[in-house]
Short mmCIF file of N, CA, C and O and ligand atoms in Angstrom, two decimals:
data_model
loop_
_atom_site.label_atom_id
_atom_site.label_comp_id
_atom_site.label_asym_id
_atom_site.label_seq_id
_atom_site.Cartn_x
_atom_site.Cartn_y
_atom_site.Cartn_z
N UNK J 1 -4.54 36.88 4.85
CA UNK J 1 -4.53 36.52 3.45
C UNK J 1 -5.91 36.79 2.88
O UNK J 1 -6.90 36.26 3.36
N UNK J 2 -5.98 37.61 1.90
CA UNK J 2 -7.26 37.93 1.28
C UNK J 2 -7.18 37.63 -0.21
O UNK J 2 -6.12 37.74 -0.82
N UNK J 3 -8.32 37.23 -0.71
CA UNK J 3 -8.41 36.97 -2.15
C UNK J 3 -9.27 38.04 -2.78
O UNK J 3 -10.28 38.44 -2.23
N UNK J 4 -8.83 38.45 -3.90
CA UNK J 4 -9.59 39.46 -4.62
C UNK J 4 -9.85 38.94 -6.03
O UNK J 4 -8.94 38.46 -6.70
N UNK J 5 -11.10 39.01 -6.43
CA UNK J 5 -11.42 38.57 -7.80
C UNK J 5 -12.13 39.69 -8.53
O UNK J 5 -12.95 40.41 -7.96
N UNK J 6 -11.78 39.80 -9.74
CA UNK J 6 -12.45 40.79 -10.60
C UNK J 6 -13.41 40.06 -11.53
O UNK J 6 -13.06 39.05 -12.13
N UNK J 7 -14.57 40.59 -11.61
CA UNK J 7 -15.56 39.98 -12.49
C UNK J 7 -15.91 40.96 -13.59
O UNK J 7 -16.21 42.13 -13.33
N UNK J 8 -15.85 40.50 -14.79
CA UNK J 8 -16.16 41.34 -15.95
C UNK J 8 -17.45 40.84 -16.58
O UNK J 8 -17.58 39.66 -16.89
N UNK J 9 -18.39 41.71 -16.75
CA UNK J 9 -19.66 41.37 -17.38
C UNK J 9 -19.72 42.06 -18.73
O UNK J 9 -19.60 43.28 -18.82
N UNK J 10 -19.91 41.26 -19.77
CA UNK J 10 -20.03 41.81 -21.10
C UNK J 10 -21.49 41.71 -21.55
O UNK J 10 -22.10 40.64 -21.43
N UNK J 11 -22.02 42.76 -22.02
CA UNK J 11 -23.37 42.74 -22.56
C UNK J 11 -23.33 43.20 -24.01
O UNK J 11 -22.48 43.99 -24.39
N UNK J 12 -24.24 42.67 -24.75
CA UNK J 12 -24.33 43.11 -26.14
C UNK J 12 -25.71 43.68 -26.37
O UNK J 12 -26.72 43.10 -25.99
N UNK J 13 -25.74 44.82 -26.96
CA UNK J 13 -27.01 45.48 -27.23
C UNK J 13 -27.43 45.21 -28.67
O UNK J 13 -26.60 45.00 -29.55
N UNK J 14 -28.72 45.20 -28.89
CA UNK J 14 -29.21 45.05 -30.24
C UNK J 14 -29.50 43.60 -30.60
O UNK J 14 -29.33 42.69 -29.80
N UNK J 15 -29.94 43.42 -31.81
CA UNK J 15 -30.33 42.11 -32.32
C UNK J 15 -29.30 41.69 -33.35
O UNK J 15 -28.84 42.52 -34.15
N UNK J 16 -28.91 40.44 -33.36
CA UNK J 16 -27.94 39.99 -34.37
C UNK J 16 -28.47 40.21 -35.78
O UNK J 16 -29.63 39.93 -36.08
N UNK J 17 -27.59 40.70 -36.64
CA UNK J 17 -28.02 40.99 -38.01
C UNK J 17 -28.43 39.72 -38.75
O UNK J 17 -29.28 39.77 -39.63
N UNK J 18 -27.82 38.60 -38.40
CA UNK J 18 -28.20 37.34 -39.04
C UNK J 18 -29.66 37.00 -38.75
O UNK J 18 -30.40 36.57 -39.64
N UNK J 19 -30.09 37.21 -37.50
CA UNK J 19 -31.47 36.91 -37.14
C UNK J 19 -32.44 37.83 -37.88
O UNK J 19 -33.50 37.40 -38.35
N UNK J 20 -32.06 39.09 -38.01
CA UNK J 20 -32.91 40.04 -38.74
C UNK J 20 -33.03 39.63 -40.20
O UNK J 20 -34.12 39.65 -40.78
N UNK J 21 -31.93 39.20 -40.79
CA UNK J 21 -31.95 38.77 -42.17
C UNK J 21 -32.83 37.55 -42.38
O UNK J 21 -33.60 37.48 -43.34
N UNK J 22 -32.72 36.58 -41.48
CA UNK J 22 -33.54 35.37 -41.59
C UNK J 22 -35.02 35.71 -41.45
O UNK J 22 -35.86 35.24 -42.22
N UNK J 23 -35.35 36.56 -40.48
CA UNK J 23 -36.75 36.93 -40.28
C UNK J 23 -37.30 37.71 -41.46
O UNK J 23 -38.47 37.56 -41.84
N UNK J 24 -36.47 38.57 -42.07
CA UNK J 24 -36.93 39.30 -43.25
C UNK J 24 -37.17 38.33 -44.41
O UNK J 24 -38.12 38.52 -45.19
N UNK J 25 -36.35 37.30 -44.51
CA UNK J 25 -36.57 36.28 -45.54
C UNK J 25 -37.87 35.54 -45.32
O UNK J 25 -38.63 35.30 -46.26
N UNK J 26 -38.15 35.17 -44.08
CA UNK J 26 -39.40 34.48 -43.75
C UNK J 26 -40.59 35.40 -44.05
O UNK J 26 -41.61 34.96 -44.60
N UNK J 27 -40.45 36.67 -43.71
CA UNK J 27 -41.53 37.63 -43.98
C UNK J 27 -41.78 37.76 -45.48
O UNK J 27 -42.93 37.72 -45.94
N UNK J 28 -40.71 37.90 -46.26
CA UNK J 28 -40.87 38.04 -47.70
C UNK J 28 -41.52 36.79 -48.30
O UNK J 28 -42.40 36.89 -49.17
N UNK J 29 -41.10 35.62 -47.85
CA UNK J 29 -41.70 34.38 -48.35
C UNK J 29 -43.17 34.30 -47.99
O UNK J 29 -44.01 33.92 -48.82
N UNK J 30 -43.52 34.69 -46.76
CA UNK J 30 -44.92 34.66 -46.33
C UNK J 30 -45.79 35.62 -47.12
O UNK J 30 -46.90 35.28 -47.53
N UNK J 31 -45.27 36.82 -47.35
CA UNK J 31 -46.03 37.80 -48.13
C UNK J 31 -46.22 37.30 -49.55
O UNK J 31 -47.31 37.42 -50.13
N UNK J 32 -45.18 36.69 -50.12
CA UNK J 32 -45.31 36.15 -51.47
C UNK J 32 -46.34 35.03 -51.51
O UNK J 32 -47.20 34.99 -52.41
N UNK J 33 -46.26 34.12 -50.55
CA UNK J 33 -47.17 32.97 -50.55
C UNK J 33 -48.62 33.40 -50.39
O UNK J 33 -49.52 32.87 -51.04
N UNK J 34 -48.86 34.36 -49.51
CA UNK J 34 -50.24 34.77 -49.25
C UNK J 34 -50.74 35.73 -50.32
O UNK J 34 -51.88 35.64 -50.76
N UNK J 35 -49.88 36.63 -50.77
CA UNK J 35 -50.36 37.69 -51.63
C UNK J 35 -50.21 37.48 -53.11
O UNK J 35 -50.96 38.07 -53.90
N UNK J 36 -49.26 36.64 -53.53
CA UNK J 36 -48.97 36.61 -54.96
C UNK J 36 -49.00 35.22 -55.58
O UNK J 36 -49.23 35.08 -56.77
N UNK J 37 -48.70 34.19 -54.81
CA UNK J 37 -48.60 32.85 -55.38
C UNK J 37 -49.97 32.38 -55.86
O UNK J 37 -50.98 32.58 -55.20
N UNK J 38 -49.98 31.77 -57.03
CA UNK J 38 -51.22 31.24 -57.60
C UNK J 38 -51.23 29.72 -57.60
O UNK J 38 -51.89 29.10 -58.42
N UNK J 39 -50.46 29.13 -56.70
CA UNK J 39 -50.45 27.69 -56.59
C UNK J 39 -49.23 27.03 -57.20
O UNK J 39 -49.12 25.81 -57.17
N UNK J 40 -48.33 27.82 -57.78
CA UNK J 40 -47.17 27.23 -58.44
C UNK J 40 -46.18 26.65 -57.43
O UNK J 40 -45.55 25.62 -57.71
N UNK J 41 -46.02 27.30 -56.30
CA UNK J 41 -45.01 26.84 -55.34
C UNK J 41 -45.34 25.44 -54.83
O UNK J 41 -44.46 24.59 -54.72
N UNK J 42 -46.60 25.18 -54.57
CA UNK J 42 -47.00 23.87 -54.08
C UNK J 42 -47.62 23.03 -55.20
O UNK J 42 -48.36 22.10 -54.93
N UNK J 43 -47.28 23.36 -56.42
CA UNK J 43 -47.80 22.60 -57.54
C UNK J 43 -47.34 21.17 -57.56
O UNK J 43 -47.98 20.31 -58.15
N UNK J 44 -46.20 20.90 -56.91
CA UNK J 44 -45.69 19.51 -56.90
C UNK J 44 -46.58 18.58 -56.09
O UNK J 44 -46.44 17.36 -56.20
N UNK J 45 -47.51 19.12 -55.33
CA UNK J 45 -48.39 18.26 -54.55
C UNK J 45 -49.59 17.79 -55.37
O UNK J 45 -50.39 16.99 -54.90
N UNK J 46 -49.71 18.31 -56.58
CA UNK J 46 -50.83 17.95 -57.45
C UNK J 46 -50.31 16.96 -58.49
O UNK J 46 -49.18 17.09 -58.96
N UNK J 47 -51.10 15.95 -58.87
CA UNK J 47 -50.65 15.00 -59.88
C UNK J 47 -50.24 15.69 -61.17
O UNK J 47 -50.87 16.66 -61.59
N UNK J 48 -49.18 15.19 -61.79
CA UNK J 48 -48.62 15.81 -62.98
C UNK J 48 -49.36 15.43 -64.25
O UNK J 48 -48.98 15.84 -65.33
N UNK J 49 -50.46 14.66 -64.15
CA UNK J 49 -51.18 14.24 -65.34
C UNK J 49 -52.14 15.31 -65.85
O UNK J 49 -52.88 15.07 -66.80
N UNK J 50 -52.12 16.48 -65.23
CA UNK J 50 -52.97 17.56 -65.69
C UNK J 50 -54.37 17.49 -65.19
O UNK J 50 -55.20 18.35 -65.50
N UNK J 51 -54.68 16.50 -64.37
CA UNK J 51 -56.05 16.37 -63.88
C UNK J 51 -56.34 17.35 -62.75
O UNK J 51 -57.49 17.61 -62.43
N UNK J 52 -55.29 17.86 -62.15
CA UNK J 52 -55.50 18.80 -61.05
C UNK J 52 -55.76 18.11 -59.73
O UNK J 52 -55.83 18.74 -58.70
N UNK J 53 -55.87 16.80 -59.77
CA UNK J 53 -56.08 16.06 -58.53
C UNK J 53 -57.49 16.20 -58.02
O UNK J 53 -58.33 16.89 -58.59
N UNK J 54 -57.75 15.51 -56.95
CA UNK J 54 -59.07 15.60 -56.33
C UNK J 54 -59.17 16.92 -55.58
O UNK J 54 -58.17 17.45 -55.11
N UNK J 55 -60.38 17.45 -55.45
CA UNK J 55 -60.54 18.69 -54.71
C UNK J 55 -60.00 18.55 -53.28
O UNK J 55 -60.28 17.57 -52.60
N UNK J 56 -59.23 19.52 -52.88
CA UNK J 56 -58.70 19.53 -51.53
C UNK J 56 -57.38 18.80 -51.37
O UNK J 56 -56.83 18.77 -50.27
N UNK J 57 -56.84 18.23 -52.46
CA UNK J 57 -55.58 17.52 -52.31
C UNK J 57 -54.40 18.48 -52.19
O UNK J 57 -53.39 18.12 -51.62
N UNK J 58 -54.51 19.65 -52.77
CA UNK J 58 -53.45 20.64 -52.66
C UNK J 58 -53.70 21.47 -51.40
O UNK J 58 -53.96 22.66 -51.46
N UNK J 59 -53.58 20.81 -50.25
CA UNK J 59 -53.96 21.44 -48.99
C UNK J 59 -53.08 22.63 -48.66
O UNK J 59 -53.55 23.59 -48.04
N UNK J 60 -51.80 22.61 -49.04
CA UNK J 60 -50.92 23.73 -48.72
C UNK J 60 -51.38 24.98 -49.47
O UNK J 60 -51.44 26.08 -48.90
N UNK J 61 -51.72 24.81 -50.74
CA UNK J 61 -52.23 25.94 -51.51
C UNK J 61 -53.54 26.45 -50.91
O UNK J 61 -53.75 27.66 -50.79
N UNK J 62 -54.39 25.53 -50.52
CA UNK J 62 -55.67 25.95 -49.94
C UNK J 62 -55.46 26.73 -48.64
O UNK J 62 -56.17 27.69 -48.36
N UNK J 63 -54.47 26.30 -47.85
CA UNK J 63 -54.18 27.00 -46.60
C UNK J 63 -53.78 28.45 -46.89
O UNK J 63 -54.33 29.39 -46.30
N UNK J 64 -52.84 28.65 -47.79
CA UNK J 64 -52.41 30.01 -48.09
C UNK J 64 -53.51 30.80 -48.78
O UNK J 64 -53.63 32.02 -48.62
N UNK J 65 -54.32 30.12 -49.57
CA UNK J 65 -55.44 30.79 -50.22
C UNK J 65 -56.43 31.30 -49.18
O UNK J 65 -56.94 32.42 -49.28
N UNK J 66 -56.69 30.50 -48.17
CA UNK J 66 -57.58 30.94 -47.10
C UNK J 66 -56.97 32.11 -46.33
O UNK J 66 -57.69 33.02 -45.90
N UNK J 67 -55.65 32.09 -46.15
CA UNK J 67 -54.99 33.22 -45.49
C UNK J 67 -55.14 34.49 -46.31
O UNK J 67 -55.31 35.58 -45.77
N UNK J 68 -55.10 34.33 -47.63
CA UNK J 68 -55.29 35.48 -48.50
C UNK J 68 -56.68 36.09 -48.28
O UNK J 68 -56.83 37.30 -48.16
N UNK J 69 -57.69 35.24 -48.22
CA UNK J 69 -59.04 35.75 -47.99
C UNK J 69 -59.16 36.36 -46.61
O UNK J 69 -59.81 37.40 -46.44
N UNK J 70 -58.53 35.74 -45.61
CA UNK J 70 -58.60 36.27 -44.25
C UNK J 70 -57.92 37.62 -44.14
O UNK J 70 -58.33 38.48 -43.35
N UNK J 71 -56.87 37.83 -44.95
CA UNK J 71 -56.15 39.10 -44.91
C UNK J 71 -56.84 40.17 -45.74
O UNK J 71 -56.44 41.33 -45.71
N UNK J 72 -57.87 39.79 -46.49
CA UNK J 72 -58.62 40.77 -47.28
C UNK J 72 -57.94 41.14 -48.59
O UNK J 72 -58.25 42.17 -49.17
N UNK J 73 -57.02 40.30 -49.07
CA UNK J 73 -56.34 40.58 -50.33
C UNK J 73 -57.28 40.15 -51.46
O UNK J 73 -57.77 39.03 -51.47
N UNK J 74 -57.54 41.04 -52.43
CA UNK J 74 -58.43 40.68 -53.53
C UNK J 74 -57.92 39.45 -54.28
O UNK J 74 -56.74 39.31 -54.53
N UNK J 75 -58.84 38.57 -54.59
CA UNK J 75 -58.42 37.31 -55.20
C UNK J 75 -59.32 36.96 -56.37
O UNK J 75 -58.95 37.08 -57.52
N UNK J 76 -60.51 36.51 -56.11
CA UNK J 76 -61.42 36.10 -57.18
C UNK J 76 -62.83 36.45 -56.80
O UNK J 76 -63.11 36.89 -55.74
ZN1 LIG H 1 -59.53 33.31 -53.53
#
């Protein structure tokens, strides 16, 4: 009495299109934040009374602003 088993291996080549789409979205958002945003995206972190808040309170904007300088994108 012998047993015989067949094993089927399925492989998929390439990268899922969903992952590529998500990464392209992240890339586009990053390029926008570093290269084009002037602080509007993270404007909600600044007090709405028009005072602009204390220096350094808009830390998210400062982070992307520093990335802009590190990337050599002309700014000010
Ligand atoms: Zn700058």
